[in-house]
Short mmCIF file of C-alpha atoms in Angstrom, two decimals:
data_model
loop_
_atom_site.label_atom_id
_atom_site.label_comp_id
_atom_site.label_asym_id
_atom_site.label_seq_id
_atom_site.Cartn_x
_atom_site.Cartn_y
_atom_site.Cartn_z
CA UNK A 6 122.09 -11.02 -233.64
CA UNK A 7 121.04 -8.28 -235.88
CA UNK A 8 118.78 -9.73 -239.45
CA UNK A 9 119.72 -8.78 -242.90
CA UNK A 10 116.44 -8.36 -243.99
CA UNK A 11 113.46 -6.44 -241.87
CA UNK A 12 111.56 -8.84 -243.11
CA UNK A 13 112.55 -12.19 -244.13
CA UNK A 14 109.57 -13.10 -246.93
CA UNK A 15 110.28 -9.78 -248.60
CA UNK A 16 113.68 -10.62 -249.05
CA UNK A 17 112.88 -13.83 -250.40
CA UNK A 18 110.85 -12.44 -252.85
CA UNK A 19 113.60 -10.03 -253.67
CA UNK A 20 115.94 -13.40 -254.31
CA UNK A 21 113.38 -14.94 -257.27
CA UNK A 22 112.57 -11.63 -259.26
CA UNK A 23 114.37 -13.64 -261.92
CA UNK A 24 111.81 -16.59 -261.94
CA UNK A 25 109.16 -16.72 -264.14
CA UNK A 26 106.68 -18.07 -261.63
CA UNK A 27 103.63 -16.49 -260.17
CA UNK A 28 104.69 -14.27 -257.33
CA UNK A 29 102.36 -16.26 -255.00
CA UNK A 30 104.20 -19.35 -255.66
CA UNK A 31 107.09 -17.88 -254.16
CA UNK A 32 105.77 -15.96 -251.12
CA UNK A 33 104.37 -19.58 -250.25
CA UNK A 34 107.37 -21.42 -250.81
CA UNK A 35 108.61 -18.78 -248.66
CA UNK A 36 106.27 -19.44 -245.64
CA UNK A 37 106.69 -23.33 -246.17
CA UNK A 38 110.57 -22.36 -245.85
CA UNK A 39 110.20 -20.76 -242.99
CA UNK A 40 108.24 -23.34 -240.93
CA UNK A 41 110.60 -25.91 -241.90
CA UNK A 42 112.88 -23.53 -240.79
CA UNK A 43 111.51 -23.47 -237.36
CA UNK A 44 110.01 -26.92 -237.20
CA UNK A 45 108.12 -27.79 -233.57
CA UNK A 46 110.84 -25.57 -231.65
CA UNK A 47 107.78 -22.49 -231.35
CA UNK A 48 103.83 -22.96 -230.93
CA UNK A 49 100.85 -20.97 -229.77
CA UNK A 50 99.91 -22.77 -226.18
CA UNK A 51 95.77 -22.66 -226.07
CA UNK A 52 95.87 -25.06 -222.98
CA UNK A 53 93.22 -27.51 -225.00
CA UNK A 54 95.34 -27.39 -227.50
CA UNK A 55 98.42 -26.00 -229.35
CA UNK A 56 99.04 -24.13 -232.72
CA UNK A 57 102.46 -25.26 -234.36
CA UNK A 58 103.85 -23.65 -238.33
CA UNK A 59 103.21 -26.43 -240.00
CA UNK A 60 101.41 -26.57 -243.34
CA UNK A 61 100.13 -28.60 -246.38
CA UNK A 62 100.90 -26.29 -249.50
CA UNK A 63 100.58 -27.22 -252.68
CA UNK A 64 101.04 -25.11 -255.83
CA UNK A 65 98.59 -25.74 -258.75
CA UNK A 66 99.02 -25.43 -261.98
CA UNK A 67 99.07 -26.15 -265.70
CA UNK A 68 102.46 -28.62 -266.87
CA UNK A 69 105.48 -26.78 -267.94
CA UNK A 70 103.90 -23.40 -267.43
CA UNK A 71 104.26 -22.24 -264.29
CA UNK A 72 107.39 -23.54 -262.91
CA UNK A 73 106.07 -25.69 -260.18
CA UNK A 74 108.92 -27.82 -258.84
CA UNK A 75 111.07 -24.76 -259.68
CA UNK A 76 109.53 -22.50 -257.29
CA UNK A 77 110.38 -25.33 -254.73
CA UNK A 78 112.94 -26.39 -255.21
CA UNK A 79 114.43 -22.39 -254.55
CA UNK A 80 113.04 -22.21 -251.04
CA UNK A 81 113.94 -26.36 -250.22
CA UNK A 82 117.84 -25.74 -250.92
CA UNK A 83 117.76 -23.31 -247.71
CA UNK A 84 116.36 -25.88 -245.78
CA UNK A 85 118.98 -28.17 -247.03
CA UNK A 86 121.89 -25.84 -246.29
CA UNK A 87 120.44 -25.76 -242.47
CA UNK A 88 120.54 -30.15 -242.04
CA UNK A 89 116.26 -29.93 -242.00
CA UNK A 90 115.27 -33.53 -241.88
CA UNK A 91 113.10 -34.43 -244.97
CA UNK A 92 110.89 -36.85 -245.41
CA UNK A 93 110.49 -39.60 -248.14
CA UNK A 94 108.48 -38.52 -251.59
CA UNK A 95 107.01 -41.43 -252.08
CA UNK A 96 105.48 -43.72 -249.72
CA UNK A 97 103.48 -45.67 -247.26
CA UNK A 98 102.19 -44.51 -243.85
CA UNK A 99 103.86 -47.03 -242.23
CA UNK A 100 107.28 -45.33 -244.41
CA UNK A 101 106.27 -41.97 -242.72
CA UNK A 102 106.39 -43.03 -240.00
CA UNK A 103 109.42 -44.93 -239.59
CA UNK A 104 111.10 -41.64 -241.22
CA UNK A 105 109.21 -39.93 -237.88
CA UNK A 106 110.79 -42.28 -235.53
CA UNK A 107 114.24 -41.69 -237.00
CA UNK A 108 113.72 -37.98 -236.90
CA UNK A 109 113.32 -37.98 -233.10
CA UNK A 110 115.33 -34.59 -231.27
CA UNK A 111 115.19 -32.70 -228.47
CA UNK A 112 115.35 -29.29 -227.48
CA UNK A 113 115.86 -27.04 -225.13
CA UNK A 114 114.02 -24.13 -224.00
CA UNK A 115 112.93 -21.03 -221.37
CA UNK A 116 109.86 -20.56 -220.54
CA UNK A 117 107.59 -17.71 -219.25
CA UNK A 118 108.76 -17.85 -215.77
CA UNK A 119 112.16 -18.12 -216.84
CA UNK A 120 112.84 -21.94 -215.76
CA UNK A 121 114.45 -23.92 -218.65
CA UNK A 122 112.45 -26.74 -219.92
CA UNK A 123 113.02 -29.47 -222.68
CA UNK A 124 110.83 -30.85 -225.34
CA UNK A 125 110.76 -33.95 -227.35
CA UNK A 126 109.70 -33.90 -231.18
CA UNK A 127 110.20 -35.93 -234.41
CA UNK A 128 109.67 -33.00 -236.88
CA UNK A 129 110.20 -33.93 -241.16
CA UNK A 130 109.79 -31.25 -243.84
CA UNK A 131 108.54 -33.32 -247.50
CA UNK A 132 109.08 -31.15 -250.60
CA UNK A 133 106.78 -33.22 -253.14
CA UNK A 134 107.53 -32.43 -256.80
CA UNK A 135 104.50 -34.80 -258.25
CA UNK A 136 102.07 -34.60 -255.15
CA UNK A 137 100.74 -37.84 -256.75
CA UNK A 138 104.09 -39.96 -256.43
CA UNK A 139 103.56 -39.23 -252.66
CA UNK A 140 99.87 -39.19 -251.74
CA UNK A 141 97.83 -42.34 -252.40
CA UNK A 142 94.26 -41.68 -252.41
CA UNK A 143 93.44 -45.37 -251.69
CA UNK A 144 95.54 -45.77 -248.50
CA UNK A 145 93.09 -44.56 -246.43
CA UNK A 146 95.52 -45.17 -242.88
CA UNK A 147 98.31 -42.58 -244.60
CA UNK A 148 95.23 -40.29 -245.28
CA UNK A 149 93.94 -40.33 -241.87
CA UNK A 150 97.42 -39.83 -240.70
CA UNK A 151 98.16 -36.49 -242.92
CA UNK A 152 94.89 -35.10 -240.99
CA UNK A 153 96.27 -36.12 -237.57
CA UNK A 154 99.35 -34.72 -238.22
CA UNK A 155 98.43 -31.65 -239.67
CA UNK A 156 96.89 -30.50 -236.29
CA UNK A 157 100.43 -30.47 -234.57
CA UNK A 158 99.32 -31.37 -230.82
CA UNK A 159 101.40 -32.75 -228.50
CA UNK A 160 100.82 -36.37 -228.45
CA UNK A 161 102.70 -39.54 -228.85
CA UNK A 162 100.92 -41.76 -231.90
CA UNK A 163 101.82 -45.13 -231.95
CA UNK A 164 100.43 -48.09 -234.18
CA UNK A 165 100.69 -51.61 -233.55
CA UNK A 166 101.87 -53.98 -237.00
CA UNK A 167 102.31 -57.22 -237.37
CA UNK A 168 105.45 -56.84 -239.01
CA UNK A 169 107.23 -54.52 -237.56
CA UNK A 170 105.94 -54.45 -234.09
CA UNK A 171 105.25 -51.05 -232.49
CA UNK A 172 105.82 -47.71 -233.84
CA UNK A 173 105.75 -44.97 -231.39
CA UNK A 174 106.43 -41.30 -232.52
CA UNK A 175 106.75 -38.35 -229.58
CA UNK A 176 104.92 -35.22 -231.00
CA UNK A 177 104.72 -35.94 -234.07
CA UNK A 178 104.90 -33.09 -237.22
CA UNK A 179 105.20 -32.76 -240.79
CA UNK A 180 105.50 -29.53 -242.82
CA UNK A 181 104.42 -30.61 -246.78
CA UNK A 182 105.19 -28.41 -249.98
CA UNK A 183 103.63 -30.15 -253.16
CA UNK A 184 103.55 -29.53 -256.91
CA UNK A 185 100.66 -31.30 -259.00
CA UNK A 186 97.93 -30.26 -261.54
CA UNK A 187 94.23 -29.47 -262.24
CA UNK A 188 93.80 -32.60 -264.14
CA UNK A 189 95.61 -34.66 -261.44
CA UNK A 190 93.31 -33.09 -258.57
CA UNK A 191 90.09 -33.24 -260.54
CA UNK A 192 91.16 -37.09 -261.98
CA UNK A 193 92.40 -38.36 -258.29
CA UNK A 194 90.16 -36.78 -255.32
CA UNK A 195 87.02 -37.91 -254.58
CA UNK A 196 83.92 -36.08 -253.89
CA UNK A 197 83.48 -36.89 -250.12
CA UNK A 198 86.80 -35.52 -249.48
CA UNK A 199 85.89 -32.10 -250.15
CA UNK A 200 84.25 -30.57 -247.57
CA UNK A 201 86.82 -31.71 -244.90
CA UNK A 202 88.83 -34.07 -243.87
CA UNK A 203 92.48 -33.75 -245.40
CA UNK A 204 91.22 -31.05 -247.92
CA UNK A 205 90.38 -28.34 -245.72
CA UNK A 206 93.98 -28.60 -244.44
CA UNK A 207 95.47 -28.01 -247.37
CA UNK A 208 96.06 -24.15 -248.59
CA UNK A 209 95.82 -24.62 -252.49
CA UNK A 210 97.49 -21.73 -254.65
CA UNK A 211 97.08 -21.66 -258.29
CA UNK A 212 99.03 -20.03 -260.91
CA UNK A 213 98.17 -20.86 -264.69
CA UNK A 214 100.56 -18.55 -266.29
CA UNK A 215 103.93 -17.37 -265.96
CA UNK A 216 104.17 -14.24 -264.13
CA UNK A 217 106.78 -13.21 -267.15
CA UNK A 218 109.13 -14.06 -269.82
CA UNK A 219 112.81 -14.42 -268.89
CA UNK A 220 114.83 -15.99 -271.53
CA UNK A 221 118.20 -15.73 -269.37
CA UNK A 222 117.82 -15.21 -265.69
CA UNK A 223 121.32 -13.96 -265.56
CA UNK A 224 120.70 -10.59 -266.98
CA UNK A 225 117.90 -9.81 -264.48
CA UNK A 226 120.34 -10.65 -261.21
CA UNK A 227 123.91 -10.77 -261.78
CA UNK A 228 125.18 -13.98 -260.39
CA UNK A 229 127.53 -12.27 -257.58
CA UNK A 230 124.09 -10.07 -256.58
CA UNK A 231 122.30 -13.59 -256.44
CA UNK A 232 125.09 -15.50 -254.37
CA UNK A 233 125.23 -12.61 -252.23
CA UNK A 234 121.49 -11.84 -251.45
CA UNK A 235 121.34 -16.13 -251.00
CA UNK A 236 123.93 -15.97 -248.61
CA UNK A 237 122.29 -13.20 -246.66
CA UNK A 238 118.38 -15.09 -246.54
CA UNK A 239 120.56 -18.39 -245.06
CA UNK A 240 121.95 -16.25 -242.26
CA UNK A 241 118.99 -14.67 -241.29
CA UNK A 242 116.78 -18.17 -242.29
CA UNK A 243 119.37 -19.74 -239.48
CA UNK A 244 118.63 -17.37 -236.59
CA UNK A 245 115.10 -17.60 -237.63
CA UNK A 246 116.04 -21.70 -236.90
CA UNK A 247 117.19 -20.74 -233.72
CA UNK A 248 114.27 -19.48 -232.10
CA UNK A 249 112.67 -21.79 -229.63
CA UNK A 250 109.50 -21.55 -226.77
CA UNK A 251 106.07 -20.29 -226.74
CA UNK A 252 104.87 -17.31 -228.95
CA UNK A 253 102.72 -14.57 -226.94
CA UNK A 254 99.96 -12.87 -228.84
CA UNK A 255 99.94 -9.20 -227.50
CA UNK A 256 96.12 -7.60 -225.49
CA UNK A 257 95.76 -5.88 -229.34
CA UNK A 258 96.40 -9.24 -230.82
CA UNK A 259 93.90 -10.95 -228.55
CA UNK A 260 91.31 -8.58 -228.76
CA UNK A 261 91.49 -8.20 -232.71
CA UNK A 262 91.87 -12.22 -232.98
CA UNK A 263 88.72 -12.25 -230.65
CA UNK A 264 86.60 -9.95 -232.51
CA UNK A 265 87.50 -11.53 -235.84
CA UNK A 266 86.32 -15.22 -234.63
CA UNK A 267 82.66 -13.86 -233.87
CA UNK A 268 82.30 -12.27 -237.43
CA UNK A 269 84.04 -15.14 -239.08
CA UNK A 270 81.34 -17.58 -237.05
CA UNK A 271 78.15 -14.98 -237.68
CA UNK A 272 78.73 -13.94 -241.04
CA UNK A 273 79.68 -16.57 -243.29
CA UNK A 274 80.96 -14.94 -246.57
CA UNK A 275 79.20 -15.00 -249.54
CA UNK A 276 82.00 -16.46 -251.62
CA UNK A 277 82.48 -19.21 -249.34
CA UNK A 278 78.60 -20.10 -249.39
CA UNK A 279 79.15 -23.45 -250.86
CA UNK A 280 78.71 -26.55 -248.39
CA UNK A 281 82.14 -27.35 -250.10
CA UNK A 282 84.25 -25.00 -247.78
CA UNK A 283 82.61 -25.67 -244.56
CA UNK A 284 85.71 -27.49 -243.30
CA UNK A 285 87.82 -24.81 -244.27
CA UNK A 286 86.11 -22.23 -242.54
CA UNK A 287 86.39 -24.90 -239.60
CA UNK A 288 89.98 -24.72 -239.35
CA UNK A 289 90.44 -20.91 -241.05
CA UNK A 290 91.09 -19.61 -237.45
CA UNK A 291 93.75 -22.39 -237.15
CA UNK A 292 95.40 -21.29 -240.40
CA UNK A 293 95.51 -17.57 -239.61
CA UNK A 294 97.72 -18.12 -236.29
CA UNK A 295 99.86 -21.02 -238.20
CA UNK A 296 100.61 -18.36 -240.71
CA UNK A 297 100.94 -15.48 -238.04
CA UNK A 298 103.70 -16.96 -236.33
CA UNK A 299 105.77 -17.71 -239.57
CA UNK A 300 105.13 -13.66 -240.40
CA UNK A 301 106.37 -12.73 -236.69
CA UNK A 302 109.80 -15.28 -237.33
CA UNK A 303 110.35 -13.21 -240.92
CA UNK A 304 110.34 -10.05 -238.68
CA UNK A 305 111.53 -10.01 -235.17
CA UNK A 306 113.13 -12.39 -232.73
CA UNK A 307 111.32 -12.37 -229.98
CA UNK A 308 108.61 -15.08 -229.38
CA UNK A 309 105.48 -12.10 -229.99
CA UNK A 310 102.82 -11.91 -232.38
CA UNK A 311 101.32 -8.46 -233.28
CA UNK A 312 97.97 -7.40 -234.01
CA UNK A 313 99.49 -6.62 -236.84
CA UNK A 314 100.39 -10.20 -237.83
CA UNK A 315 97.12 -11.29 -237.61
CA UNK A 316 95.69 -9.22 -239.88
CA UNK A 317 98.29 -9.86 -242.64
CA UNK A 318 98.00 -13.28 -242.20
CA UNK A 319 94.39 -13.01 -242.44
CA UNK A 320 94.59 -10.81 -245.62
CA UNK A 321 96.83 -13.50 -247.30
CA UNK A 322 94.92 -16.67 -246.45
CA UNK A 323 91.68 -14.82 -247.04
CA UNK A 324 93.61 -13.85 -250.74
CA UNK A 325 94.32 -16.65 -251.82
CA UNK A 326 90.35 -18.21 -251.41
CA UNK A 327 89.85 -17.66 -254.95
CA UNK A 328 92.50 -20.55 -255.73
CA UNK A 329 90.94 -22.84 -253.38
CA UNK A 330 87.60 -22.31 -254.81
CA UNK A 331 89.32 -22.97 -258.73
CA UNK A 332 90.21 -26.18 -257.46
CA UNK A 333 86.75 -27.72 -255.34
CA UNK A 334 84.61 -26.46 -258.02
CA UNK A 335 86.78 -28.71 -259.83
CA UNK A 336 86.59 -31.91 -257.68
CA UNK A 337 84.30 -34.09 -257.95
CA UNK A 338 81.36 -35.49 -260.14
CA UNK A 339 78.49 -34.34 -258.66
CA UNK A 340 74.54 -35.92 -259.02
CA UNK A 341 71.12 -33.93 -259.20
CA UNK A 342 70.83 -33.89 -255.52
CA UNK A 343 73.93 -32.46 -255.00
CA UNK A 344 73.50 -29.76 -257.62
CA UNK A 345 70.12 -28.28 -255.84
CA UNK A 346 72.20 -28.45 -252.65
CA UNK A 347 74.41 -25.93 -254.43
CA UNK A 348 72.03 -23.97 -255.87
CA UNK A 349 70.23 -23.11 -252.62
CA UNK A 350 73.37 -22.35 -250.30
CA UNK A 351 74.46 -19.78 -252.42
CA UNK A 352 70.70 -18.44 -252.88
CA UNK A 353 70.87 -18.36 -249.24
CA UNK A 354 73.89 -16.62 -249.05
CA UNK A 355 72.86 -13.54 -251.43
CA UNK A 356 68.91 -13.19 -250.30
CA UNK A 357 68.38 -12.44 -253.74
CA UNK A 358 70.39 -13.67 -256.72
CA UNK A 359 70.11 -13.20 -260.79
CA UNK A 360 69.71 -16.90 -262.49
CA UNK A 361 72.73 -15.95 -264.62
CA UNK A 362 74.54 -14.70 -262.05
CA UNK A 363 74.53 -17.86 -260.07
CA UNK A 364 75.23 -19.21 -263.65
CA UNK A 365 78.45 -17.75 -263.53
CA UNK A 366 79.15 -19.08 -260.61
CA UNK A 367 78.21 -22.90 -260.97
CA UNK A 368 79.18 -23.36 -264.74
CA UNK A 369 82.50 -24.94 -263.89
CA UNK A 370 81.02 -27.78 -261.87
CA UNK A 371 77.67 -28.32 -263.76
CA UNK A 372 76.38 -28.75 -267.42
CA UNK A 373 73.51 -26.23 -268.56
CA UNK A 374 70.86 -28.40 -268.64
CA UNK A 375 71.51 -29.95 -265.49
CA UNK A 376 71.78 -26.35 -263.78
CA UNK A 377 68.09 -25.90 -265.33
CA UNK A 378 66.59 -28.90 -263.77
CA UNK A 379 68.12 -28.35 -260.48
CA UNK A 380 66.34 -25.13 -260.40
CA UNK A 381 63.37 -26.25 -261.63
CA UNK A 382 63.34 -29.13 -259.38
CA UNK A 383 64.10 -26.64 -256.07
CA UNK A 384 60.93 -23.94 -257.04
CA UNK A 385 58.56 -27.07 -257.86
CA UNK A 386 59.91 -28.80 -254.31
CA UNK A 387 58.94 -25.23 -252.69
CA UNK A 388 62.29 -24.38 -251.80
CA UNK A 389 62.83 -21.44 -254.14
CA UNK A 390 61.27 -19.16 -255.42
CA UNK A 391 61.56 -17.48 -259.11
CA UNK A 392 61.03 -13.96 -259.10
CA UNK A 393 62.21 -10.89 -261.06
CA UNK A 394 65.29 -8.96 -259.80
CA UNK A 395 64.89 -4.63 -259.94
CA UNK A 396 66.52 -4.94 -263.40
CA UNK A 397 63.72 -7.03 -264.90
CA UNK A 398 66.12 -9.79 -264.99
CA UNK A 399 65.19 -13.75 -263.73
CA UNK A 400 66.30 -14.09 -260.18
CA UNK A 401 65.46 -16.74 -257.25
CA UNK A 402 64.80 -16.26 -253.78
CA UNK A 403 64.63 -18.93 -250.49
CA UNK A 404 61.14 -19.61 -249.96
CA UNK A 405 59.53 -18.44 -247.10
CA UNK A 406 59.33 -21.65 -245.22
CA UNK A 407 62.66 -23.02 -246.69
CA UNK A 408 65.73 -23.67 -244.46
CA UNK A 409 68.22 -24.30 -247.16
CA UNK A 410 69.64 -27.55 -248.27
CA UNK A 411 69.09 -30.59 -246.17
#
């Protein structure tokens, strides 16, 4: 069957030119729309393990501003129109995954050698207007659950209660597109979960203002163009639903995706020297080929991902690092010890670095004077040293037997 669109996502974007949100709300309510789209019916097979399109989004940003929910709830009604099972927004794990077990399908497949084969799944897509209606920070079993379930291998999980006996799921996976705020992150996630756990599987993009003003959305789409241009992204979202089996990665793919995972692993970039983001870089690779085979689906219908593919989705996870870093500089209340920690990774990072440089860096997460003593505290504990940068200006350097933080 022939698509509308060349490319799905562009389309999509196309479709909300009348919405005030950030653009980057919508191309990621787009990819969410897409894996729900697909659900466990395509993967990446690794042997040790598998890559599925599943993803925990969640849009950030100030109330009433930038049209959180809104941006949703545009991508979610598509999912609706195609039967997508959806989860509960508010709950327990032991709700999630009784909503699992009812979710349970089959489907049916051909593989590389051309034999047909079937698969088993219980697949649920959440759309989460108030991420804190749905996430609990002290139910620690649903947390550890979210990070299972995030990684999308094929598995059966069961759990053993007391009062309602055994709950087995086959291949269990959850696609998750949340709305919340700064103030809810920074007043409801602690500081341990930062540098991994269920954290660094979440893609965070932040949008504080609207991208513009649109008193009537009318007069920017007539509402014949809109119903038409809708009807057009459901048709080509349900042959998009259709496609089922194992996605190839071309030689060029390979050999790109190879090259990339020894830089990524022996150059660790500067903006992402913080301790903070060492579980995302852990599981960066992981999002790259999630988001690659949601890119192929928008294009093409056969089960291939490009060279090209990869380095799109590269360029947009890699983009949208500056959001993620808004909102872990802005988790957590931090102690002396932690603050030197800081200091010295990204000292580390840059060889060389102005004092208020790395000011500018660190004055969202700590007060003046505390910034002061931390440095103070790391050049008279011989781990930096103070020096003056070619400008003239104050600057600090590792010292020469200093490893970093420990």
């Amino acid at each position: 069957m022939a698509r509308n669109f060349s490319n799905w996502l562009q389309g999509y974007i196309e479709y909300t030119k009348a919405s005030e949100s950030p653009s980057a709300f919508h191309f990621w309510t787009g990819v969410s729309t897409i894996a729900g789209a697909l659900q466990r019916h395509v993967w990446i097979d690794e042997q040790i393990y598998q890559w599925t399109p599943n993803f925990y989004i969640v849009l950030v940003g100030p109330p009433g501003v930038a049209a959180k929910s809104t941006s949703m709830r545009l991508g979610m009604k598509f999912l609706e129109r195609l039967k997508v099972p959806f989860g509960p927004q508010s709950m327990t794990w032991q709700a999630l995954a009784q909503s699992l077990e009812q979710a349970f399908s089959a489907i049916k497949y051909i593989d590389k050698d051309g034999v047909e084969q079937r698969e088993v799944m219980s697949c649920l897509t959440i759309p989460v207007g108030e991420l804190g209606t749905f996430l609990r920070m002290d139910d620690s079993s649903l947390l550890d659950f979210l990070v299972s379930l995030w990684d999308g291998q094929k598995e059966t999980w069961t759990h053993k209660t007391k009062s309602s006996g055994n709950i087995e799921v086959q291949n269990p996976w959850i696609n998750i597109l949340g709305c919340t705020t700064p103030s809810w992150l920074q007043n409801h996630f602690p500081e341990h979960m930062i540098g991994g756990g269920l954290m660094s599987r979440v893609l965070f993009v932040y949008g504080e203002k609207k991208r513009q003003l649109v008193a009537y959305p009318s007069q920017v789409m007539r509402p014949q163009e809109h119903r038409d241009l809708e009807e057009r992204l459901f048709l080509d979202l349900a042959e998009i639903a259709s496609l089922k089996g194992e996605y190839e990665l071309t030689n060029a793919a390979r050999t790109w995706g190879t090259s990339w995972y020894a830089d990524h692993w022996n150059n660790r970039p500067i903006h992402m020297a913080s301790d903070r983001y060492g579980g995302y870089l852990a599981r960066k690779q992981t999002h790259i080929h999630k988001l690659a085979i949601v890119l192929a689906a928008a294009k093409r219908s056969q089960l291939i991902i490009e060279e090209a593919d990869l380095q799109e989705a590269t360029q947009l996870i890699t983009s949208i690092e500056s959001d993620m870093q808004k909102v872990f500089q802005s988790v957590g209340v931090v102690d002396s010890a932690r603050h030197r920690k800081e200091i010295i990774s990204y000292v580390k990072a840059y060889g060389t670095i102005e004092v208020n440089v790395l000011w500018e860096l660190m004055m969202n997460t700590i007060e003046f004077r505390s910034f002061q003593d931390a440095i103070k505290a790391a050049v008279e504990g011989s781990q930096l040293i103070a020096v003056r940068a070619p400008n003239g200006k104050p600057a600090l350097q590792l010292a020469p037997r200093s490893f970093g933080p420990i």
